[in-house]
Amino acid sequence: MGSVKISALLILLVLLTGCGGMTDDLFPSGSDKQPAVIPGTIGPLPGQIAPDFTIPDMFGTAVTLSSVITTTGVQGAVLYFTMWCPICWTHMDDILHVQIPAFPNVRFYAVDYVNGTLADVQQSAINTGYYGTALTILADTQNIVESLYHGTMGVTVVVDRNGIVRMNEDYKDGVRLHTVLTDLP
Amino acid sequence: MSRTQSLHILIAALFAGAAVFFPLPASAGSCCGGGSGAALLLPSYYNGLIDISFDFEKYHGYWDSDGKVRSDPPNSDLRQYRLNFGYAKRLSKRWQTSITVPYVWNDNVYSGGPSRTDGVGDTTLNVWYEAVDDKSAWKIRDMKDMIPSITIGADLLIPTGISPYDNVNSSYDITGRGFYRLDGNIQVSKTVNPWTTSLSLSYGTYLERSVNREVYVGYVEPYRKKLGDRTSASISLGYIYYIGTGGDKLTGTASFSYLSEGDTTYDDNRQSDTGFRKKSVGASLAYASTDHDWSARISWNHAIRQDDWGDNFPITDIYTVGVSYGFR
């Protein structure tokens, strides 16, 4: 087989095997394709009613979203999905040192969705230096919150005091989170 | 979605460029965008070459942004396997080109359970220009015997893998970084039998792209993202042992590699502590037969699990076996 044919075959294989997702990377789109949200529906998208949940923090104390946001003086809650990775630490450090001091009336939670036991959640927090900080660690050992909010590494959800999702996207540099929290009612 | 499904976005982020600049014949642009400068390099007597290699990468914790070693979550076991297919073709006496395509398997366990996925990784296209030839002297008789080979090249990393920005509902599928990258490479090597040494340098820049979708979350408000520029370097020293009187030889090589990537920018705003740095050491053993045009190799790249040998990056061991066949 000629070398040109081999090269063409390799390129063709690449194109074929990548179909179904690759084209989004080969030709990235900047179009805003966010779906329209029907007000009053329950779901994870901005504008929807936030799904309620009750899960323990890493010490076993139950945390219920609806109770948190309806507490007097609380403006809302932030859920940050962590898997204890370096980029997660960067985000969590930003939350600890920038966001929490700037928004004392907002409750901040790091949701551990990768560990299966409270003991492992605690150990991860100890290993990474977040044990006993102002950032409350939630133990999503049954993947309840992860499923409700389509959470994955770095995903940040903001729920306001009325129970409406205000943001659900990657943390990135924290600027967007800061803007959303500034605009909370 | 299980708690381990999202491991693969971790893979995409943490393995970012884990395929360091080995002074070896081939390495894929695998593992979410690695492979910088490590494209196939044809010996002068071949018109073409097929190379297949298999990497096994095992994770042993991370360096944090201060360079301190941190452990993985309890009861976790993170691994990646990569099968790299490469083909190189000589275009003229001094020009050659190659393509390398990896296939990636992610195999991870957290305390919550196992996660196994696979898919095509990012592809590397390469062109080399052989600027100066090395005559590989047996003895240094005059100054011209000291002239090294100098090869200059460029890579284009193509995001053929499945990235966090593709249409995926699960991080299981992620096998690439999702960005194009251009690398400039230079390799200087000198053989004075039986010793051989090389220096490889590479600098790469990612092309900024739009992002309007994120894993699992789905479509989001569009923004522009650019990964930081990448620098890699490797230096090696090898010893060639000739087997019998034929053309067979065994080459043992020790190497030191450095890899770094700058901070990511979002809409031109740089996010601090998103870049990384990694230093590693390596050893390889390669068998080549000029009579039969086959060669085989094994190698080990080891990140030293001590503070300040890296920043913001996973600590891994990479084991590689590979074979290649040259066409005259």
Short mmCIF file of C-alpha atoms in Angstrom, two decimals:
data_model
loop_
_atom_site.label_atom_id
_atom_site.label_comp_id
_atom_site.label_asym_id
_atom_site.label_seq_id
_atom_site.Cartn_x
_atom_site.Cartn_y
_atom_site.Cartn_z
CA MET A 1 0.00 0.00 0.00
CA GLY A 2 1.43 3.37 -0.91
CA SER A 3 2.40 5.81 1.76
CA VAL A 4 -0.11 8.38 0.55
CA LYS A 5 -2.88 5.82 0.91
CA ILE A 6 -1.73 4.91 4.41
CA SER A 7 -1.71 8.56 5.44
CA ALA A 8 -5.15 9.11 3.95
CA LEU A 9 -6.43 6.01 5.70
CA LEU A 10 -5.08 7.18 9.06
CA ILE A 11 -6.65 10.61 8.67
CA LEU A 12 -9.94 9.03 7.60
CA LEU A 13 -9.88 6.76 10.64
CA VAL A 14 -9.34 9.75 12.88
CA LEU A 15 -12.25 11.59 11.33
CA LEU A 16 -14.57 8.61 11.47
CA THR A 17 -13.75 7.57 15.01
CA GLY A 18 -14.18 11.09 16.25
CA CYS A 19 -17.62 11.57 14.80
CA GLY A 20 -20.29 12.30 17.32
CA GLY A 21 -18.39 14.81 19.37
CA MET A 22 -15.09 15.69 17.77
CA THR A 23 -16.52 18.19 15.33
CA ASP A 24 -17.42 20.48 18.22
CA ASP A 25 -13.72 20.77 18.96
CA LEU A 26 -12.55 20.94 15.36
CA PHE A 27 -15.01 23.76 14.65
CA PRO A 28 -15.90 25.36 17.99
CA SER A 29 -19.10 27.39 18.14
CA GLY A 30 -19.59 30.60 20.07
CA SER A 31 -23.35 30.62 19.59
CA ASP A 32 -25.54 30.86 22.65
CA LYS A 33 -27.57 27.66 22.55
CA GLN A 34 -28.90 27.64 26.09
CA PRO A 35 -32.39 26.16 26.09
CA ALA A 36 -35.37 28.31 26.96
CA VAL A 37 -36.48 27.71 30.53
CA ILE A 38 -40.13 27.41 31.47
CA PRO A 39 -40.69 29.44 34.65
CA GLY A 40 -42.04 27.43 37.55
CA THR A 41 -40.47 24.14 36.54
CA ILE A 42 -38.07 22.31 38.83
CA GLY A 43 -34.61 21.64 37.48
CA PRO A 44 -30.91 22.53 37.50
CA LEU A 45 -30.96 25.24 34.83
CA PRO A 46 -30.73 28.94 35.62
CA GLY A 47 -34.26 30.29 36.03
CA GLN A 48 -35.71 26.99 37.23
CA ILE A 49 -36.82 26.16 40.77
CA ALA A 50 -33.89 24.52 42.53
CA PRO A 51 -34.48 20.85 43.42
CA ASP A 52 -34.46 20.45 47.18
CA PHE A 53 -32.24 17.91 48.91
CA THR A 54 -31.05 16.76 52.29
CA ILE A 55 -27.59 15.23 52.61
CA PRO A 56 -25.05 15.12 55.45
CA ASP A 57 -22.01 17.29 55.78
CA MET A 58 -18.75 15.48 56.41
CA PHE A 59 -19.51 15.30 60.14
CA GLY A 60 -22.87 13.66 59.53
CA THR A 61 -25.05 16.70 60.22
CA ALA A 62 -28.00 16.87 57.81
CA VAL A 63 -28.11 19.87 55.51
CA THR A 64 -31.35 20.73 53.70
CA LEU A 65 -31.15 23.29 50.92
CA SER A 66 -34.61 24.76 51.46
CA SER A 67 -33.85 25.29 55.16
CA VAL A 68 -30.54 26.96 54.40
CA ILE A 69 -31.86 29.51 51.94
CA THR A 70 -34.91 30.40 54.00
CA THR A 71 -32.86 31.12 57.09
CA THR A 72 -33.26 34.74 58.11
CA GLY A 73 -30.55 36.93 56.66
CA VAL A 74 -29.32 34.36 54.16
CA GLN A 75 -29.29 35.57 50.56
CA GLY A 76 -28.62 32.25 48.92
CA ALA A 77 -26.40 29.19 48.67
CA VAL A 78 -23.48 28.17 46.49
CA LEU A 79 -22.81 24.53 45.66
CA TYR A 80 -19.32 23.80 44.34
CA PHE A 81 -18.69 20.26 43.07
CA THR A 82 -15.24 19.04 44.05
CA MET A 83 -13.25 15.92 43.39
CA TRP A 84 -10.22 17.17 45.33
CA CYS A 85 -8.11 17.85 42.28
CA PRO A 86 -5.60 20.70 41.75
CA ILE A 87 -8.04 22.84 39.77
CA CYS A 88 -10.64 22.18 42.47
CA TRP A 89 -8.20 23.47 45.08
CA THR A 90 -7.67 26.61 43.03
CA HIS A 91 -11.41 27.18 42.89
CA MET A 92 -11.92 26.32 46.56
CA ASP A 93 -9.13 28.65 47.61
CA ASP A 94 -10.79 31.42 45.63
CA ILE A 95 -14.10 30.67 47.34
CA LEU A 96 -12.44 30.72 50.75
CA HIS A 97 -10.35 33.82 50.30
CA VAL A 98 -12.39 35.94 47.88
CA GLN A 99 -16.03 34.92 47.71
CA ILE A 100 -16.82 34.03 51.32
CA PRO A 101 -15.42 37.28 52.78
CA ALA A 102 -17.23 39.30 50.09
CA PHE A 103 -20.61 37.66 50.64
CA PRO A 104 -21.12 36.91 54.34
CA ASN A 105 -24.86 36.35 53.84
CA VAL A 106 -24.37 33.55 51.35
CA ARG A 107 -23.77 29.94 52.45
CA PHE A 108 -20.98 28.14 50.60
CA TYR A 109 -20.80 24.35 50.23
CA ALA A 110 -18.25 22.10 48.57
CA VAL A 111 -20.04 18.97 47.40
CA ASP A 112 -17.81 15.87 47.46
CA TYR A 113 -19.42 13.52 44.96
CA VAL A 114 -16.52 11.10 44.53
CA ASN A 115 -16.08 9.54 47.94
CA GLY A 116 -18.45 6.82 49.10
CA THR A 117 -18.22 7.21 52.87
CA LEU A 118 -18.16 10.04 55.40
CA ALA A 119 -14.79 8.82 56.61
CA ASP A 120 -13.33 9.12 53.10
CA VAL A 121 -14.83 12.58 52.67
CA GLN A 122 -13.22 13.65 55.92
CA GLN A 123 -9.90 12.11 54.93
CA SER A 124 -9.94 13.95 51.58
CA ALA A 125 -10.65 17.21 53.38
CA ILE A 126 -7.77 16.55 55.78
CA ASN A 127 -5.37 15.54 52.98
CA THR A 128 -6.08 18.69 51.03
CA GLY A 129 -6.24 21.15 53.90
CA TYR A 130 -9.95 22.01 53.79
CA TYR A 131 -10.89 20.33 57.05
CA GLY A 132 -12.24 22.86 59.51
CA THR A 133 -12.34 25.82 57.11
CA ALA A 134 -15.24 28.18 56.46
CA LEU A 135 -16.19 26.04 53.47
CA THR A 136 -18.72 23.42 54.54
CA ILE A 137 -18.05 20.03 52.94
CA LEU A 138 -21.14 18.08 51.93
CA ALA A 139 -20.86 14.31 51.59
CA ASP A 140 -22.84 13.38 48.49
CA THR A 141 -22.10 9.70 48.95
CA GLN A 142 -25.27 8.64 47.12
CA ASN A 143 -24.76 11.15 44.27
CA ILE A 144 -28.09 12.78 45.01
CA VAL A 145 -27.00 16.39 44.51
CA GLU A 146 -24.70 15.48 41.65
CA SER A 147 -27.66 13.97 39.82
CA LEU A 148 -30.13 16.74 40.65
CA TYR A 149 -27.82 19.54 39.48
CA HIS A 150 -25.80 17.75 36.78
CA GLY A 151 -22.77 18.46 38.87
CA THR A 152 -19.27 17.48 37.91
CA MET A 153 -15.77 18.74 38.62
CA GLY A 154 -15.78 22.52 38.98
CA VAL A 155 -19.50 23.00 38.41
CA THR A 156 -20.82 25.85 40.53
CA VAL A 157 -24.49 26.33 41.32
CA VAL A 158 -26.04 29.43 42.86
CA VAL A 159 -29.50 29.25 44.40
CA ASP A 160 -31.11 32.46 45.64
CA ARG A 161 -33.28 32.91 48.75
CA ASN A 162 -36.40 32.33 46.63
CA GLY A 163 -35.17 28.93 45.59
CA ILE A 164 -34.36 29.91 42.02
CA VAL A 165 -31.22 28.63 40.30
CA ARG A 166 -29.16 31.67 39.31
CA MET A 167 -26.10 29.96 37.89
CA ASN A 168 -25.02 26.45 36.92
CA GLU A 169 -21.69 26.28 35.08
CA ASP A 170 -17.96 25.75 35.48
CA TYR A 171 -16.25 27.93 38.07
CA LYS A 172 -13.61 29.20 35.62
CA ASP A 173 -11.98 32.27 37.20
CA GLY A 174 -14.76 33.07 39.69
CA VAL A 175 -15.66 36.37 38.02
CA ARG A 176 -19.04 35.11 36.86
CA LEU A 177 -19.85 33.75 40.34
CA HIS A 178 -18.91 37.09 41.88
CA THR A 179 -21.22 38.91 39.47
CA VAL A 180 -24.13 36.54 40.12
CA LEU A 181 -23.73 36.81 43.89
CA THR A 182 -23.52 40.60 43.67
CA ASP A 183 -26.85 40.61 41.83
CA LEU A 184 -28.67 38.38 44.34
CA PRO A 185 -31.88 39.90 45.71
CA MET B 1 -24.43 9.31 37.03
CA SER B 2 -22.17 7.62 39.51
CA ARG B 3 -19.67 9.45 41.61
CA THR B 4 -16.87 8.15 39.47
CA GLN B 5 -18.22 9.19 36.13
CA SER B 6 -16.67 12.59 36.43
CA LEU B 7 -13.20 11.19 36.81
CA HIS B 8 -12.55 11.76 33.17
CA ILE B 9 -12.86 15.46 33.29
CA LEU B 10 -10.25 15.13 35.99
CA ILE B 11 -8.24 13.14 33.53
CA ALA B 12 -8.64 15.87 30.96
CA ALA B 13 -7.59 18.54 33.37
CA LEU B 14 -4.95 16.79 35.35
CA PHE B 15 -3.31 14.77 32.67
CA ALA B 16 -2.99 17.92 30.69
CA GLY B 17 0.18 17.25 28.84
CA ALA B 18 1.26 14.30 30.84
CA ALA B 19 2.94 12.88 27.78
CA VAL B 20 6.22 14.61 28.31
CA PHE B 21 8.94 15.23 25.81
CA PHE B 22 10.60 11.85 25.76
CA PRO B 23 13.81 11.48 23.81
CA LEU B 24 12.28 8.43 22.22
CA PRO B 25 11.23 7.66 18.70
CA ALA B 26 7.52 8.05 19.22
CA SER B 27 4.92 9.22 21.61
CA ALA B 28 1.36 10.11 20.90
CA GLY B 29 -0.39 13.38 21.32
CA SER B 30 -2.43 11.39 23.69
CA CYS B 31 -3.78 11.90 27.09
CA CYS B 32 -5.68 15.01 26.40
CA GLY B 33 -3.24 17.01 24.49
CA GLY B 34 0.16 15.70 25.34
CA GLY B 35 2.76 14.63 22.91
CA SER B 36 4.45 17.95 22.55
CA GLY B 37 7.37 17.60 20.21
CA ALA B 38 7.51 13.89 20.62
CA ALA B 39 6.49 13.02 17.10
CA LEU B 40 8.11 10.27 15.09
CA LEU B 41 11.58 11.00 13.79
CA LEU B 42 12.75 8.93 10.84
CA PRO B 43 16.32 7.70 10.61
CA SER B 44 17.98 8.97 7.45
CA TYR B 45 18.01 5.58 5.75
CA TYR B 46 14.24 5.08 5.92
CA ASN B 47 11.57 6.38 3.59
CA GLY B 48 8.77 5.52 5.96
CA LEU B 49 8.07 4.01 9.35
CA ILE B 50 5.15 2.53 11.25
CA ASP B 51 5.28 2.76 15.02
CA ILE B 52 2.97 1.28 17.61
CA SER B 53 3.42 1.86 21.31
CA PHE B 54 1.47 1.22 24.46
CA ASP B 55 1.61 3.45 27.54
CA PHE B 56 0.48 2.64 31.03
CA GLU B 57 0.27 5.64 33.33
CA LYS B 58 -0.26 5.20 37.07
CA TYR B 59 -1.13 8.06 39.42
CA HIS B 60 0.40 8.60 42.83
CA GLY B 61 -1.11 11.86 44.08
CA TYR B 62 -0.50 15.45 43.04
CA TRP B 63 1.62 18.49 43.57
CA ASP B 64 -0.46 21.43 44.70
CA SER B 65 0.02 24.99 43.49
CA ASP B 66 2.76 25.47 46.12
CA GLY B 67 4.63 22.40 44.90
CA LYS B 68 3.71 20.31 47.92
CA VAL B 69 2.81 16.64 47.48
CA ARG B 70 -0.82 15.80 48.20
CA SER B 71 -2.42 12.37 48.26
CA ASP B 72 -5.25 11.19 46.05
CA PRO B 73 -8.63 10.71 47.70
CA PRO B 74 -8.74 7.67 49.98
CA ASN B 75 -9.14 4.27 48.31
CA SER B 76 -8.60 5.68 44.84
CA ASP B 77 -6.66 4.04 42.04
CA LEU B 78 -6.26 6.14 38.89
CA ARG B 79 -4.80 4.73 35.68
CA GLN B 80 -4.71 5.49 31.99
CA TYR B 81 -3.68 3.29 29.09
CA ARG B 82 -2.85 4.61 25.63
CA LEU B 83 -2.27 2.71 22.40
CA ASN B 84 -0.45 5.00 19.96
CA PHE B 85 -0.44 4.48 16.23
CA GLY B 86 2.18 6.40 14.29
CA TYR B 87 3.22 6.68 10.67
CA ALA B 88 6.14 8.73 9.36
CA LYS B 89 7.00 9.47 5.74
CA ARG B 90 10.10 11.01 4.24
CA LEU B 91 9.17 13.79 1.85
CA SER B 92 12.68 14.56 0.62
CA LYS B 93 16.28 14.18 1.75
CA ARG B 94 15.79 16.61 4.62
CA TRP B 95 12.02 16.86 5.11
CA GLN B 96 9.77 14.32 6.76
CA THR B 97 6.26 14.26 8.18
CA SER B 98 4.32 12.06 10.56
CA ILE B 99 0.97 11.48 12.19
CA THR B 100 0.30 9.91 15.58
CA VAL B 101 -3.13 8.88 16.80
CA PRO B 102 -3.72 7.52 20.30
CA TYR B 103 -6.53 5.41 21.63
CA VAL B 104 -7.14 6.05 25.30
CA TRP B 105 -8.54 3.90 28.07
CA ASN B 106 -9.33 5.46 31.44
CA ASP B 107 -9.50 3.02 34.32
CA ASN B 108 -10.16 4.61 37.68
CA VAL B 109 -11.45 3.66 41.06
CA TYR B 110 -12.58 5.90 43.88
CA SER B 111 -14.14 4.74 47.10
CA GLY B 112 -17.44 4.95 45.30
CA GLY B 113 -16.62 2.37 42.64
CA PRO B 114 -14.86 1.79 39.33
CA SER B 115 -15.01 3.79 36.12
CA ARG B 116 -13.77 2.51 32.77
CA THR B 117 -14.05 4.34 29.47
CA ASP B 118 -12.17 4.62 26.21
CA GLY B 119 -11.95 6.61 23.00
CA VAL B 120 -9.67 8.24 20.43
CA GLY B 121 -7.36 10.88 21.87
CA ASP B 122 -5.92 14.02 20.32
CA THR B 123 -3.89 13.60 17.13
CA THR B 124 -0.45 15.01 16.40
CA LEU B 125 0.65 16.02 12.90
CA ASN B 126 4.33 16.81 12.57
CA VAL B 127 6.93 18.00 10.11
CA TRP B 128 10.69 17.81 10.66
CA TYR B 129 13.53 19.48 8.78
CA GLU B 130 16.93 17.85 9.20
CA ALA B 131 19.11 20.94 9.23
CA VAL B 132 22.45 19.37 10.15
CA ASP B 133 23.56 15.75 9.90
CA ASP B 134 25.43 13.85 12.54
CA LYS B 135 28.10 11.59 11.04
CA SER B 136 28.14 9.47 14.22
CA ALA B 137 31.89 9.19 14.48
CA TRP B 138 33.55 6.23 16.12
CA LYS B 139 36.49 8.41 17.04
CA ILE B 140 36.89 12.16 17.21
CA ARG B 141 39.58 12.92 14.66
CA ASP B 142 38.81 16.55 13.90
CA MET B 143 36.30 19.22 14.76
CA LYS B 144 33.74 18.20 12.16
CA ASP B 145 33.31 14.91 14.01
CA MET B 146 31.88 16.95 16.87
CA ILE B 147 29.04 18.37 14.79
CA PRO B 148 25.69 17.17 16.14
CA SER B 149 22.55 16.52 14.19
CA ILE B 150 20.09 19.39 14.43
CA THR B 151 16.47 18.78 13.56
CA ILE B 152 13.86 21.51 13.56
CA GLY B 153 10.18 20.80 13.47
CA ALA B 154 6.63 21.83 14.10
CA ASP B 155 3.66 19.93 15.52
CA LEU B 156 -0.02 20.58 15.17
CA LEU B 157 -2.12 19.01 17.89
CA ILE B 158 -5.61 18.38 16.57
CA PRO B 159 -8.47 17.96 19.07
CA THR B 160 -9.77 14.65 17.74
CA GLY B 161 -10.37 13.36 21.23
CA ILE B 162 -13.62 13.80 23.07
CA SER B 163 -13.30 16.90 25.21
CA PRO B 164 -15.29 18.53 28.01
CA TYR B 165 -16.80 20.85 25.38
CA ASP B 166 -18.22 18.13 23.14
CA ASN B 167 -21.69 16.76 23.17
CA VAL B 168 -21.19 14.44 26.10
CA ASN B 169 -23.48 13.87 29.01
CA SER B 170 -20.88 12.01 30.95
CA SER B 171 -17.28 12.72 31.75
CA TYR B 172 -16.71 9.05 31.01
CA ASP B 173 -16.17 9.92 27.39
CA ILE B 174 -13.44 12.51 27.71
CA THR B 175 -10.18 11.61 26.01
CA GLY B 176 -8.90 14.96 24.75
CA ARG B 177 -8.40 18.57 25.74
CA GLY B 178 -10.43 20.19 22.98
CA PHE B 179 -7.84 22.71 21.80
CA TYR B 180 -5.57 23.03 18.77
CA ARG B 181 -1.95 23.62 19.64
CA LEU B 182 1.06 24.63 17.56
CA ASP B 183 4.50 23.56 18.76
CA GLY B 184 7.93 24.54 17.55
CA ASN B 185 10.55 21.90 18.23
CA ILE B 186 14.29 21.56 18.01
CA GLN B 187 16.28 18.45 18.68
CA VAL B 188 20.06 18.36 18.90
CA SER B 189 21.73 14.99 19.17
CA LYS B 190 25.21 13.63 18.93
CA THR B 191 26.53 10.11 18.80
CA VAL B 192 30.16 9.26 19.35
CA ASN B 193 29.97 5.53 19.52
CA PRO B 194 29.14 3.96 21.83
CA TRP B 195 27.74 7.06 23.55
CA THR B 196 24.80 9.11 22.41
CA THR B 197 23.23 12.24 23.83
CA SER B 198 20.35 14.51 22.90
CA LEU B 199 18.70 17.77 23.85
CA SER B 200 15.10 18.43 22.88
CA LEU B 201 13.27 21.71 23.29
CA SER B 202 9.70 22.60 22.46
CA TYR B 203 7.44 25.61 22.82
CA GLY B 204 3.76 25.44 22.05
CA THR B 205 0.79 27.76 22.05
CA TYR B 206 -2.86 26.79 22.13
CA LEU B 207 -5.34 28.48 19.86
CA GLU B 208 -8.10 30.30 21.69
CA ARG B 209 -11.55 28.84 21.16
CA SER B 210 -15.16 29.56 21.97
CA VAL B 211 -16.93 27.41 24.52
CA ASN B 212 -20.69 27.19 24.72
CA ARG B 213 -21.12 23.79 26.33
CA GLU B 214 -19.78 22.07 29.42
CA VAL B 215 -19.85 18.46 30.54
CA TYR B 216 -23.17 17.31 31.99
CA VAL B 217 -24.32 20.90 32.58
CA GLY B 218 -24.96 21.31 28.85
CA TYR B 219 -25.11 24.63 27.01
CA VAL B 220 -23.87 27.65 28.92
CA GLU B 221 -23.39 31.32 28.18
CA PRO B 222 -20.58 31.36 25.57
CA TYR B 223 -17.11 32.46 26.52
CA ARG B 224 -13.61 32.30 25.06
CA LYS B 225 -10.95 30.11 26.60
CA LYS B 226 -7.26 29.65 25.95
CA LEU B 227 -4.90 27.28 27.68
CA GLY B 228 -1.49 28.62 28.65
CA ASP B 229 1.63 28.30 26.52
CA ARG B 230 3.60 25.13 26.94
CA THR B 231 7.32 24.64 27.33
CA SER B 232 9.05 21.30 27.41
CA ALA B 233 12.64 20.16 27.42
CA SER B 234 14.46 16.91 27.73
CA ILE B 235 18.08 15.90 27.92
CA SER B 236 19.33 12.35 27.59
CA LEU B 237 22.47 10.29 27.68
CA GLY B 238 22.64 6.82 26.18
CA TYR B 239 25.03 3.94 25.70
CA ILE B 240 24.94 1.75 22.59
CA TYR B 241 25.83 -1.90 22.89
CA TYR B 242 26.44 -3.61 19.57
CA ILE B 243 25.30 -7.20 19.41
CA GLY B 244 27.60 -9.42 17.36
CA THR B 245 29.00 -8.19 14.05
CA GLY B 246 25.66 -7.44 12.40
CA GLY B 247 23.65 -4.30 12.59
CA ASP B 248 21.87 -5.14 15.82
CA LYS B 249 22.28 -2.83 18.77
CA LEU B 250 20.87 -2.25 22.21
CA THR B 251 20.69 1.32 23.48
CA GLY B 252 20.17 2.21 27.11
CA THR B 253 19.18 5.80 27.81
CA ALA B 254 18.68 7.91 30.90
CA SER B 255 16.82 11.19 30.63
CA PHE B 256 15.54 14.22 32.50
CA SER B 257 12.42 16.01 31.32
CA TYR B 258 10.73 19.29 32.17
CA LEU B 259 7.22 20.31 31.21
CA SER B 260 5.26 23.43 32.06
CA GLU B 261 2.09 25.14 30.93
CA GLY B 262 0.99 28.70 31.66
CA ASP B 263 -2.28 29.83 33.17
CA THR B 264 -5.60 29.52 31.38
CA THR B 265 -7.40 32.66 30.25
CA TYR B 266 -11.15 33.18 30.09
CA ASP B 267 -12.26 36.06 27.87
CA ASP B 268 -8.67 37.36 28.06
CA ASN B 269 -8.66 37.27 31.87
CA ARG B 270 -5.90 35.07 33.24
CA GLN B 271 -6.85 32.71 36.03
CA SER B 272 -3.95 32.29 38.40
CA ASP B 273 -2.78 28.86 39.54
CA THR B 274 -4.23 27.06 36.53
CA GLY B 275 -0.88 26.38 34.90
CA PHE B 276 1.37 23.53 35.91
CA ARG B 277 4.97 22.37 36.04
CA LYS B 278 6.49 18.93 36.15
CA LYS B 279 9.99 17.51 36.29
CA SER B 280 10.65 13.83 35.74
CA VAL B 281 13.37 11.33 35.05
CA GLY B 282 13.29 8.44 32.63
CA ALA B 283 15.07 5.34 31.47
CA SER B 284 14.69 3.37 28.28
CA LEU B 285 16.08 0.35 26.54
CA ALA B 286 15.80 0.07 22.76
CA TYR B 287 16.71 -2.75 20.44
CA ALA B 288 17.24 -2.00 16.75
CA SER B 289 18.14 -4.23 13.87
CA THR B 290 19.21 -2.54 10.67
CA ASP B 291 19.14 -5.96 8.97
CA HIS B 292 15.49 -6.55 9.65
CA ASP B 293 14.22 -2.96 9.93
CA TRP B 294 12.45 -3.73 13.19
CA SER B 295 13.05 -2.01 16.47
CA ALA B 296 11.52 -2.38 19.91
CA ARG B 297 11.76 -0.41 23.11
CA ILE B 298 10.66 -0.22 26.70
CA SER B 299 10.77 2.90 28.80
CA TRP B 300 9.86 4.28 32.19
CA ASN B 301 9.16 7.91 33.03
CA HIS B 302 9.11 8.63 36.73
CA ALA B 303 7.85 11.74 38.48
CA ILE B 304 9.63 12.03 41.80
CA ARG B 305 7.12 12.17 44.64
CA GLN B 306 8.78 14.96 46.55
CA ASP B 307 7.88 18.59 47.13
CA ASP B 308 8.89 21.10 44.45
CA TRP B 309 9.31 18.59 41.62
CA GLY B 310 6.09 19.93 40.18
CA ASP B 311 3.16 22.30 40.65
CA ASN B 312 -0.54 21.73 40.11
CA PHE B 313 0.03 18.41 38.45
CA PRO B 314 -0.45 14.71 39.05
CA ILE B 315 2.51 12.58 40.05
CA THR B 316 2.73 9.62 37.73
CA ASP B 317 4.81 6.78 36.45
CA ILE B 318 4.54 6.08 32.72
CA TYR B 319 5.59 2.70 31.38
CA THR B 320 5.87 2.28 27.61
CA VAL B 321 6.51 -0.58 25.24
CA GLY B 322 6.77 0.05 21.53
CA VAL B 323 7.74 -1.47 18.21
CA SER B 324 8.43 0.11 14.85
CA TYR B 325 9.13 -1.05 11.33
CA GLY B 326 10.98 1.03 8.78
CA PHE B 327 10.54 1.10 5.01
CA ARG B 328 13.61 1.75 2.90
#
